[in-house]
Coordinates of C-alpha atoms (C1' of nucleotides) in Angstrom, one line a residue:
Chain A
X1 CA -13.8 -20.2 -47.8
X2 CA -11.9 -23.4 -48.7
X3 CA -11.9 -26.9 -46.6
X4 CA -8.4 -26.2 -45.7
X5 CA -8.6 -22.6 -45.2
X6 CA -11.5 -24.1 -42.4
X7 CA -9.7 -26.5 -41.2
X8 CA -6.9 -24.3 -40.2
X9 CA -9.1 -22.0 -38.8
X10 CA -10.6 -24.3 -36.3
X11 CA -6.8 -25.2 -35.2
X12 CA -6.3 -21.4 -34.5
X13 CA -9.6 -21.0 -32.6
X14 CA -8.2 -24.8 -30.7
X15 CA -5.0 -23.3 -30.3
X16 CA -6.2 -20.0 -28.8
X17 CA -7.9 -21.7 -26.5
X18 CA -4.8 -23.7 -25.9
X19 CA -2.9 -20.7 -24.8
X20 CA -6.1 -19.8 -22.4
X21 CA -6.1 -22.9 -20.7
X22 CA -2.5 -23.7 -20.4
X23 CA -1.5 -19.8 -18.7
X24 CA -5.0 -20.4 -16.5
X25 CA -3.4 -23.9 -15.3
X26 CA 0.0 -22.4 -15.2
X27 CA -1.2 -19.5 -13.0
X28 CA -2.9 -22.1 -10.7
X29 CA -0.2 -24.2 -10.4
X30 CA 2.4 -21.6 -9.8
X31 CA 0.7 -18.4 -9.3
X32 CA 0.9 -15.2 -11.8
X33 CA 4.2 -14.1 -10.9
X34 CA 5.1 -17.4 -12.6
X35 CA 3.6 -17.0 -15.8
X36 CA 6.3 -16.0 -18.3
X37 CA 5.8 -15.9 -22.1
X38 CA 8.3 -18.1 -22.5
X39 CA 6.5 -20.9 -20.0
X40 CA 3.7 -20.5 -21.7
X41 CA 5.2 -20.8 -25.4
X42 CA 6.8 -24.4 -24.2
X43 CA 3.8 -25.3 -21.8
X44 CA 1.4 -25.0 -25.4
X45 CA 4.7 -26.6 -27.9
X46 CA 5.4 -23.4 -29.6
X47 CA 7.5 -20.5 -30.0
X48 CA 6.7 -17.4 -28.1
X49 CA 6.0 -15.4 -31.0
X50 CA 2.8 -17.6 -31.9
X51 CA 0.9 -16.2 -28.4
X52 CA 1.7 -12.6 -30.3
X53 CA -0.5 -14.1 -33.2
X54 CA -3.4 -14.9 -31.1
X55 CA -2.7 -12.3 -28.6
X56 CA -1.8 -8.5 -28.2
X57 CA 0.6 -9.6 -25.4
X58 CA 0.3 -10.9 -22.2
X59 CA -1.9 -8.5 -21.1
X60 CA -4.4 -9.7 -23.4
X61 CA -4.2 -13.2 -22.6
X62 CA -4.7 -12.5 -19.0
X63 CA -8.0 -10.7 -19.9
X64 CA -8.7 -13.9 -21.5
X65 CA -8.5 -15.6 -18.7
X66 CA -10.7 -13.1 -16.7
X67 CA -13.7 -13.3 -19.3
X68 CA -13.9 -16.8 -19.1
X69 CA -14.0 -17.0 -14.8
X70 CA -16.3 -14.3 -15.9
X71 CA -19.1 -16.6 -17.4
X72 CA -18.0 -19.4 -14.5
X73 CA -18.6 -17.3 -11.7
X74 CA -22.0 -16.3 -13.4
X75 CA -23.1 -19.6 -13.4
X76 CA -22.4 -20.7 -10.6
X77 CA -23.8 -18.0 -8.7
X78 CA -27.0 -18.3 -10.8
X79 CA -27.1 -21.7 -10.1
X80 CA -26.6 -20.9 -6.2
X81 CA -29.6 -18.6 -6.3
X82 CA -31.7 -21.2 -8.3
X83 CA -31.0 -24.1 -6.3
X84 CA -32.1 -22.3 -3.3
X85 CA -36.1 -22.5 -2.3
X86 CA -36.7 -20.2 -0.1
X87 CA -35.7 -16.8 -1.3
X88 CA -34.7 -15.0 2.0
X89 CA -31.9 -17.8 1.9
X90 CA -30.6 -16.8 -1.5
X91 CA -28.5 -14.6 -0.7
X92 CA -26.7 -16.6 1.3
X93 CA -26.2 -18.8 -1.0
X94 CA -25.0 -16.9 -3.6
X95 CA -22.2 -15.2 -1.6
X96 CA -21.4 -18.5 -0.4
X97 CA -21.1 -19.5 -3.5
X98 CA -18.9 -16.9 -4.6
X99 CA -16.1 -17.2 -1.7
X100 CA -16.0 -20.8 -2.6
X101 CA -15.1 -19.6 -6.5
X102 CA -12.4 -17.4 -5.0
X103 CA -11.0 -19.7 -3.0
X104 CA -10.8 -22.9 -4.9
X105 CA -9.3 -20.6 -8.2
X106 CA -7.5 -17.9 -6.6
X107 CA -5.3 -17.5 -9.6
X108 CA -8.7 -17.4 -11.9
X109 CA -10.1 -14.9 -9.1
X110 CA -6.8 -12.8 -9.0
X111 CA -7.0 -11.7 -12.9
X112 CA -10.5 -11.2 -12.5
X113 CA -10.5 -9.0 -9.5
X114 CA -7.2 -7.9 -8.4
X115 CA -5.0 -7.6 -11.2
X116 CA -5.0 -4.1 -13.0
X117 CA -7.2 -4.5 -15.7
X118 CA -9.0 -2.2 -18.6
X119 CA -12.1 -4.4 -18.6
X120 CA -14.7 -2.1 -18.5
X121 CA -17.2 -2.5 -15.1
X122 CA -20.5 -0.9 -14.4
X123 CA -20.2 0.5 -17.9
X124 CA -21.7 0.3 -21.5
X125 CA -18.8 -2.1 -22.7
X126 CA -18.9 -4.3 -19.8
X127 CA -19.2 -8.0 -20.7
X128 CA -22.2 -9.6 -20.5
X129 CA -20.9 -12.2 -18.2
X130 CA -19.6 -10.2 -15.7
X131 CA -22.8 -7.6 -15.7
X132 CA -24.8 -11.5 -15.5
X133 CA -22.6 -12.5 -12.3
X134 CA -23.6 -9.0 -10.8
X135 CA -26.5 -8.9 -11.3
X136 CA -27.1 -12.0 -9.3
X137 CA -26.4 -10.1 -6.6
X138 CA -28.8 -7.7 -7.4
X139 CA -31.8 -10.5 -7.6
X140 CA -31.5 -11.5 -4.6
X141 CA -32.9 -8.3 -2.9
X142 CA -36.7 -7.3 -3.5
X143 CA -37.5 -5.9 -6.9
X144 CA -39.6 -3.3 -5.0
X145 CA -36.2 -2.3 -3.1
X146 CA -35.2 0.7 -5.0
X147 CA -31.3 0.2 -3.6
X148 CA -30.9 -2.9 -4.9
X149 CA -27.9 -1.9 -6.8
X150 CA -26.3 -0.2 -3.7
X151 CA -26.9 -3.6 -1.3
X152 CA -25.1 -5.8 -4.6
X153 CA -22.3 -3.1 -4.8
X154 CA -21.7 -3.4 -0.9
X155 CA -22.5 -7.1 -0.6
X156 CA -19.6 -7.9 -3.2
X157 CA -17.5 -5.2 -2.1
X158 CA -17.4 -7.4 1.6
X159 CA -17.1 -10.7 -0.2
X160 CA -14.2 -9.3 -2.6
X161 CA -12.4 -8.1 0.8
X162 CA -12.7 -11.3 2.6
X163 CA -11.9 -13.2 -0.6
X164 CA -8.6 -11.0 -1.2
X165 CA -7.8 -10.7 2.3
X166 CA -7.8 -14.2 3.1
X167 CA -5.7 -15.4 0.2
X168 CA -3.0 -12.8 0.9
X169 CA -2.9 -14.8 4.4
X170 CA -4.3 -11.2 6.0
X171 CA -7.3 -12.5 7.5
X172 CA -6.7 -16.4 8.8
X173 CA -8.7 -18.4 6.5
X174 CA -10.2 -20.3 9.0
X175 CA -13.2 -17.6 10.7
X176 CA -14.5 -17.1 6.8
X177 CA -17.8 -19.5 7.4
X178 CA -18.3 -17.3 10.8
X179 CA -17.5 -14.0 8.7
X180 CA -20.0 -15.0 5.7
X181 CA -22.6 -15.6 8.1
X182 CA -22.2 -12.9 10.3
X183 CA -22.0 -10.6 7.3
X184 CA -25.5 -12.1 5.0
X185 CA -27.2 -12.0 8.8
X186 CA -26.6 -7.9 8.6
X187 CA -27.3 -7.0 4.9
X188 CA -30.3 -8.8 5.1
X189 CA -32.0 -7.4 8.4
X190 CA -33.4 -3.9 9.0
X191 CA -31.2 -3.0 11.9
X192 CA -33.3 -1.6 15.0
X193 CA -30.9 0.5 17.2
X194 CA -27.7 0.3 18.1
X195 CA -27.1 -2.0 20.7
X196 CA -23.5 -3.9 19.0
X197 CA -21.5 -0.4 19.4
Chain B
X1 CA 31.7 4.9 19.2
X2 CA 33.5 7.6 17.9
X3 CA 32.1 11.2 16.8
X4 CA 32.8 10.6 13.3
X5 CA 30.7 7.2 13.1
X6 CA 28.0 8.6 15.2
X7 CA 27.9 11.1 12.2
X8 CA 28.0 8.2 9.4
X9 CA 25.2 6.3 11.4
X10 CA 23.2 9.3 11.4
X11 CA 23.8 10.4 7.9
X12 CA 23.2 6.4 6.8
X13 CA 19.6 6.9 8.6
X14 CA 18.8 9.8 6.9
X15 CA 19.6 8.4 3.1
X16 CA 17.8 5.1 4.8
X17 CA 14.3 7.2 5.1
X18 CA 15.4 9.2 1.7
X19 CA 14.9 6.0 0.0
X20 CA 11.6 5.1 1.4
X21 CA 10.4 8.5 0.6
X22 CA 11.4 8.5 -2.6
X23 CA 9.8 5.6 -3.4
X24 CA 6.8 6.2 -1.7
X25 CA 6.6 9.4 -3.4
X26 CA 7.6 7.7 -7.3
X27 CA 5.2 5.4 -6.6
X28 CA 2.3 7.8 -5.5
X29 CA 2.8 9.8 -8.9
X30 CA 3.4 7.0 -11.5
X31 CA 2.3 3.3 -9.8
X32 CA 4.2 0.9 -8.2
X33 CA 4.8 -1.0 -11.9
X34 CA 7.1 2.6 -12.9
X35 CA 9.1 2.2 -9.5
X36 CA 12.5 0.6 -10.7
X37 CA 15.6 0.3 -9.3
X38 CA 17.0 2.8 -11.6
X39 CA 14.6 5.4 -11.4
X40 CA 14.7 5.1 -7.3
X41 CA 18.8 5.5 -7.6
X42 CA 18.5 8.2 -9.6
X43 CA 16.3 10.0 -7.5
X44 CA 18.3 9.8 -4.1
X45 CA 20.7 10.4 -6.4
X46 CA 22.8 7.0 -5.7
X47 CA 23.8 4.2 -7.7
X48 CA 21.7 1.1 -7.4
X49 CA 23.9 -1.0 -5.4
X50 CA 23.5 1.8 -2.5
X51 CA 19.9 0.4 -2.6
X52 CA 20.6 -2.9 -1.8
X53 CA 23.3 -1.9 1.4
X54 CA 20.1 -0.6 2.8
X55 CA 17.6 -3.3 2.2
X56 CA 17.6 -7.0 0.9
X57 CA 15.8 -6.1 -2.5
X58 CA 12.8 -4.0 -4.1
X59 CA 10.9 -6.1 -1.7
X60 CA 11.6 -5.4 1.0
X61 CA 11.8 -1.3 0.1
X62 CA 8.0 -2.1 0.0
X63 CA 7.6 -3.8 3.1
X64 CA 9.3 -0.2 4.6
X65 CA 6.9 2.1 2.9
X66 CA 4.0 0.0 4.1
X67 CA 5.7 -0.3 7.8
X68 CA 5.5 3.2 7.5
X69 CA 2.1 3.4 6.2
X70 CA 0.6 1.4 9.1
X71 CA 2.0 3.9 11.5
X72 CA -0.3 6.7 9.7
X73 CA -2.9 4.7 9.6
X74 CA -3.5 3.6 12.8
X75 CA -2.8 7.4 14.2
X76 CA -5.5 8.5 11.5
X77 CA -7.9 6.1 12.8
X78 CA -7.1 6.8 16.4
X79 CA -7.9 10.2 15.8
X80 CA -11.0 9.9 14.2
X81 CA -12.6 7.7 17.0
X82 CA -11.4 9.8 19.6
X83 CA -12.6 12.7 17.9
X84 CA -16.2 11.4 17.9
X85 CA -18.4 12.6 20.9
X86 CA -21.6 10.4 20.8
X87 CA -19.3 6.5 21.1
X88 CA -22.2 5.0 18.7
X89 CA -20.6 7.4 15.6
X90 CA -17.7 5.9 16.0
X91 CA -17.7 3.3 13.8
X92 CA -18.9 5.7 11.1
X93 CA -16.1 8.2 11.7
X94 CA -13.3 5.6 11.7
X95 CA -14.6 3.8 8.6
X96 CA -14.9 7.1 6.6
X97 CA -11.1 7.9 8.0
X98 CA -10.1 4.6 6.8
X99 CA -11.6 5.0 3.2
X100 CA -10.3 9.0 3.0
X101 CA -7.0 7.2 3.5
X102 CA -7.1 4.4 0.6
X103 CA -8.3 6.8 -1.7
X104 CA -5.6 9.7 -1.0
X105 CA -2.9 7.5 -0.8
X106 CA -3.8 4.7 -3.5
X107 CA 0.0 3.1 -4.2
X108 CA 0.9 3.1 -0.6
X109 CA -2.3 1.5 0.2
X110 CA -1.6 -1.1 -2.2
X111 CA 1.9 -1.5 -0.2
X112 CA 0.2 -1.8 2.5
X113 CA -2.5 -4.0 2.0
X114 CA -2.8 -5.6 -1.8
X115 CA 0.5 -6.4 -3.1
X116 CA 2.1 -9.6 -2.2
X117 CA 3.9 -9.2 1.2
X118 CA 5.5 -11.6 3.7
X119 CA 4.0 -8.9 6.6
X120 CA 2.6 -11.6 9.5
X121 CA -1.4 -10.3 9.9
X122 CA -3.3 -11.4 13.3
X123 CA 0.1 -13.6 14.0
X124 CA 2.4 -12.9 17.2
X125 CA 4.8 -11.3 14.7
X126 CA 2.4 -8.7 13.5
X127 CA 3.7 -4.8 13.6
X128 CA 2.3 -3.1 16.8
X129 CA 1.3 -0.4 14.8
X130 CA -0.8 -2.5 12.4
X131 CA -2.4 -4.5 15.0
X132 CA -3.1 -1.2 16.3
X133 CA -4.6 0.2 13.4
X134 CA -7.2 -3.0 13.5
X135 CA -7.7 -2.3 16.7
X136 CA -9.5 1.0 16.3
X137 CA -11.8 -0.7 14.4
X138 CA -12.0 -3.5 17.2
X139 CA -12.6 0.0 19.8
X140 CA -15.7 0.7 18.1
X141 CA -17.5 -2.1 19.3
X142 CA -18.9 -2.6 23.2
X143 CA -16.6 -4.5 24.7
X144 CA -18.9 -6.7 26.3
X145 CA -19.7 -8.2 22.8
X146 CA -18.2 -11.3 22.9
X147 CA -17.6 -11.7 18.7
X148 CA -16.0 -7.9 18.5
X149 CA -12.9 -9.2 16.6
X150 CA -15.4 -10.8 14.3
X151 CA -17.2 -7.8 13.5
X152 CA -13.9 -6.1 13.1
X153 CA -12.6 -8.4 10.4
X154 CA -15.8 -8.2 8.3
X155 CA -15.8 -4.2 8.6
X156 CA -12.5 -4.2 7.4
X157 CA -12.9 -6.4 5.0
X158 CA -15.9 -5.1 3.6
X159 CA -13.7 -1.5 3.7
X160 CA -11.3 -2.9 2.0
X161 CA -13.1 -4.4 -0.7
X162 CA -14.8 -0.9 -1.3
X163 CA -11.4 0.7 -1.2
X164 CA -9.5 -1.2 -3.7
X165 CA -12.6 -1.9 -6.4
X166 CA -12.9 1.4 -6.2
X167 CA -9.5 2.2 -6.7
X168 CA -8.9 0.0 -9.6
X169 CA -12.2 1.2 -11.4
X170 CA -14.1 -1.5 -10.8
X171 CA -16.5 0.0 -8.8
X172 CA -17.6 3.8 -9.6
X173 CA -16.1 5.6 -6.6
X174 CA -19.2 8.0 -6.8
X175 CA -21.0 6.2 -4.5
X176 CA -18.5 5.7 -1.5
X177 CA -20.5 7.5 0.7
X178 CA -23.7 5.6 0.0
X179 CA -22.1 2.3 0.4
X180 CA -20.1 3.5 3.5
X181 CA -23.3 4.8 5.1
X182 CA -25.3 1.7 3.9
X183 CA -22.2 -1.0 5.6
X184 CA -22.6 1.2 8.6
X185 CA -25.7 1.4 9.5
X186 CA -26.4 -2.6 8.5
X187 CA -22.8 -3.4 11.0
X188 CA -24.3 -1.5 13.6
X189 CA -27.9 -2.7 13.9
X190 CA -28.8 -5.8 15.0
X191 CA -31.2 -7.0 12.2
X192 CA -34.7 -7.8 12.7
X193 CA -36.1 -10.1 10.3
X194 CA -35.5 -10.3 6.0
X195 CA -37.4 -6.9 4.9
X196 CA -34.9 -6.2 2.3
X197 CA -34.6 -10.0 0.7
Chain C
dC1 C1' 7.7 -28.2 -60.8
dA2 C1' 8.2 -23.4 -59.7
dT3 C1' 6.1 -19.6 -57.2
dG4 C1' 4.3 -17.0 -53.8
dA5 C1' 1.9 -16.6 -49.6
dT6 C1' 1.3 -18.3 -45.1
dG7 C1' 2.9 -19.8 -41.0
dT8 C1' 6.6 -20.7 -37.6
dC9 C1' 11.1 -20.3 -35.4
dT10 C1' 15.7 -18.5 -34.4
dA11 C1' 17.9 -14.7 -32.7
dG12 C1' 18.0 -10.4 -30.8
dC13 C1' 16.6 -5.8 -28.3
dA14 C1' 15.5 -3.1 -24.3
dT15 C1' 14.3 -3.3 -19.6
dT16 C1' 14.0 -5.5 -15.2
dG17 C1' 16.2 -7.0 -10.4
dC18 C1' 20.4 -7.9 -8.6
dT19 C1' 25.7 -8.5 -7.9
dA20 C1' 30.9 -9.0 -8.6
dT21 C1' 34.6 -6.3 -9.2
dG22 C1' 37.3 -2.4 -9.0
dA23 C1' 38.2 2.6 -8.0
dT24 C1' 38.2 6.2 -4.6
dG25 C1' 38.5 8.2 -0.7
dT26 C1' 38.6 8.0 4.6
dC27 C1' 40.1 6.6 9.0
dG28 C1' 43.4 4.9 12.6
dC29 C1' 47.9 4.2 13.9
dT30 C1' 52.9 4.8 14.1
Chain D
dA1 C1' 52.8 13.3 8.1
dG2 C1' 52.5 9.2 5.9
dC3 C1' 51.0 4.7 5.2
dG4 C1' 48.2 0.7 5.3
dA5 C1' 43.6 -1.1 6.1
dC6 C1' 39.0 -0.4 5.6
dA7 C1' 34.7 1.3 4.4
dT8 C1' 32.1 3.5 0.5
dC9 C1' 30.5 3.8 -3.8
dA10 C1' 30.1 3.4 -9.0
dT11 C1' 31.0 0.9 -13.3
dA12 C1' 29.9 -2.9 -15.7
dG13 C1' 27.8 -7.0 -16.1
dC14 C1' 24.5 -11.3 -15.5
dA15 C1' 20.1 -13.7 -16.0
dA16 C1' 15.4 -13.2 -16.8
dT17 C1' 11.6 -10.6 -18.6
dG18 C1' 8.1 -8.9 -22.5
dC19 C1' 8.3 -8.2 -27.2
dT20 C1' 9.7 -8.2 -32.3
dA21 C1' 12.4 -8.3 -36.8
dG22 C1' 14.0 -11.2 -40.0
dA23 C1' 15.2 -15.8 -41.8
dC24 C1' 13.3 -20.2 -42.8
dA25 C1' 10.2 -23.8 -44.0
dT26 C1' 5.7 -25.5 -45.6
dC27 C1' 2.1 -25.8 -48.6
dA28 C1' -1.7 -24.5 -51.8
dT29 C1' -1.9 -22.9 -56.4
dG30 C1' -0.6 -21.8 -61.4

DNA sequence: CATGATGTCTAGCATTGCTATGATGTCGCT
DNA sequence: AGCGACATCATAGCAATGCTAGACATCATG
C-alpha cells in the first residue's frame, strides 16, 4: 500500500470517528430525536452522502455509538469494583457506578439500552465490551455462588429500571441514592422471613 | 341539546375510541415505528385530518392508548393481590401479574411506560388510575413500614427493567421466572448479613 | 498533458407528521 | 319547501426525514 493510499486511510478511520463523536455530542446536546442526517453531515463539514460511506445508515452509526459507551461503561465499572477494598462493598460500588454512567450520558445510555437495537446480548456475537461490563456484575457475587449469573441479570435489570425510569422523569430523580441503597442492602443479604410485607 | 347532536356526540365518541383501538391494535401487530398516520386513517377508514379533529397529533393518540392502558393495569394488579389468600404472597402475585402484562402487551407497554411522554408520574397531575396501579404495589407492603413507597419504586423499577430488556432481547426472557422469584424473595426478606457477596 | 479512478456534492425520491383549502352534505329557520 | 349558514370531511399540499442516483471535481498515474 502506497504513502498516500495510507494517508488517506487514516483520514477515513479520523473521519469515522468524526461522525461517532459529533452524533454522540449531538445526541447529548439535543437528544436523539434531534439527530438528523442532515445535522450530522453539517455538524462533521460534509455532505450527507459521506456518513453513507462510512455507514450503512443511521442505524449503524447509532450502534457505533452504543459499542463505544460499551467499552466506557466497562471500565468504569471495573474500575468501581477495583477501587473498592473490601469486597462485600463492591457491589455497591459497581451499581453506583453504573447509575452515575446513565445519568451523566443519558443520550450515550439511551442507544445502549433503550433504543431498539440488533446488537447481539447474552449471545455468541455479543461484543466483548459489553459481555466485560456484565460481567462485572457477575464478579461481585461469590465464585462458589452457582447463581451468580441470575443475581447480575436481576441486579442490572433494577439499575436499568431506575436508570430509565428516572430520566423519563417517571420516578423523581431525587430518592435514587435511597433507592440504590435500599436495593444493594437486599441483593446482598439472605433474607430471614418476611417481616417487610 | 338537541336529539340529533346527542346522536353526533355519541357517534363522535365511538369513532374517538375506534381510533385508539385501531392504533393500539396496529401497533400490537407491527410496532409503534409502522403506526403512521396513513395507515391509522385508513384503517378507521377516515382521512387523516379526521385524526387530528380528535387529538392534537400522533402524540397525543399515544398518550390515549397508554391512559387506557393504565386503567387495565391497575384492575389486573388489583386483582391479583386481592386474589392472594396468605397477604405475604402478595407481592409475588402482583409482580408476576405485572410482568404477564409487559410481556402480552409489548407496544402498549411501551406506550405506557418507555416511549417519550409528557404523562406527570408521582406529581399532583398524575392519572388516578396510574397512581392506582403503583399503588398495588405500595398495598403489598405493611403499612406500618415507614419506607413502603420506597420499596414500591425499587420493585417497580426493578420490574420494569426485567420487562423491557426482556422485551427488546436484551435479556433472554427464559428466565423471567427465576429472576422474578429471586427479586421477590430478596424484596421481601429483610437481609441478614453478605452470604452471597 | 491526458486519462481514468477515486472521492465528493448537488439534486432528487419516497415517506413522515401535519394543515390550508375547498367540496359536500346537513341543519335550522322563514 | 327552500334557502342560507354551518359543520363535516377529503383532496392536495408543505416541510422535514432517511436515503440514493447521477453529475462533478480532484488527483495519482501513464
Amino acid at each position: 500500500m502506497s504513502a498516500i493510499a495510507k494517508r488517506r486511510e487514516r483520514e477515513r478511520a479520523q473521519r469515522h470517528q468524526l461522525i461517532i463523536t459529533a452524533a454522540r455530542e449531538l445526541a447529548e446536546a439535543e437528544g436523539w430525536e434531534a439527530v438528523t442526517t442532515r445535522k450530522l453531515a453539517e455538524r462533521v463539514e460534509y455532505s450527507q452522502p459521506v456518513l453513507y460511506s462510512h455507514f450503512n445508515g443511521k442505524d449503524a452509526i447509532l450502534r457505533a455509538v452504543a459499542l463505544e459507551g460499551f467499552g466506557e461503561l466497562a471500565a468504569r465499572l471495573r474500575r468501581a469494583r477495583l477501587a473498592t477494598p473490601e469486597p462485600p462493598q463492591a457491589l455497591h460500588a459497581v451499581c453506583r457506578a453504573y447509575l452515575e454512567f446513565a445519568a451523566e450520558q443519558p443520550a450515550l445510555y439511551q442507544a445502549m439500552f433503550v433504543l431498539p437495537t440488533d446488537v447481539k446480548f447474552a449471545h455468541a456475537e455479543t461484543p466483548p465490551p459489553l459481555r466485560a461490563a456484565f460481567d462485572e456484575f457477575v464478579n461481585c457475587f461469590r465464585s462458589d455462588n452457582s447463581r451468580r449469573e441470575l443475581f447480575a441479570e436481576v441486579t442490572w435489570s433494577a439499575l436499568h429500571g431506575m436508570a430509565v425510569l428516572s430520566d423519563s422523569g417517571r420516578i423523581p430523580p431525587n430518592g435514587q441514592t435511597e433507592r440504590l441503597d435500599f436495593l444493594v442492602t437486599q441483593i446482598a443479604g439472605t433474607p430471614s422471613g418476611p417481616a417487610t410485607l
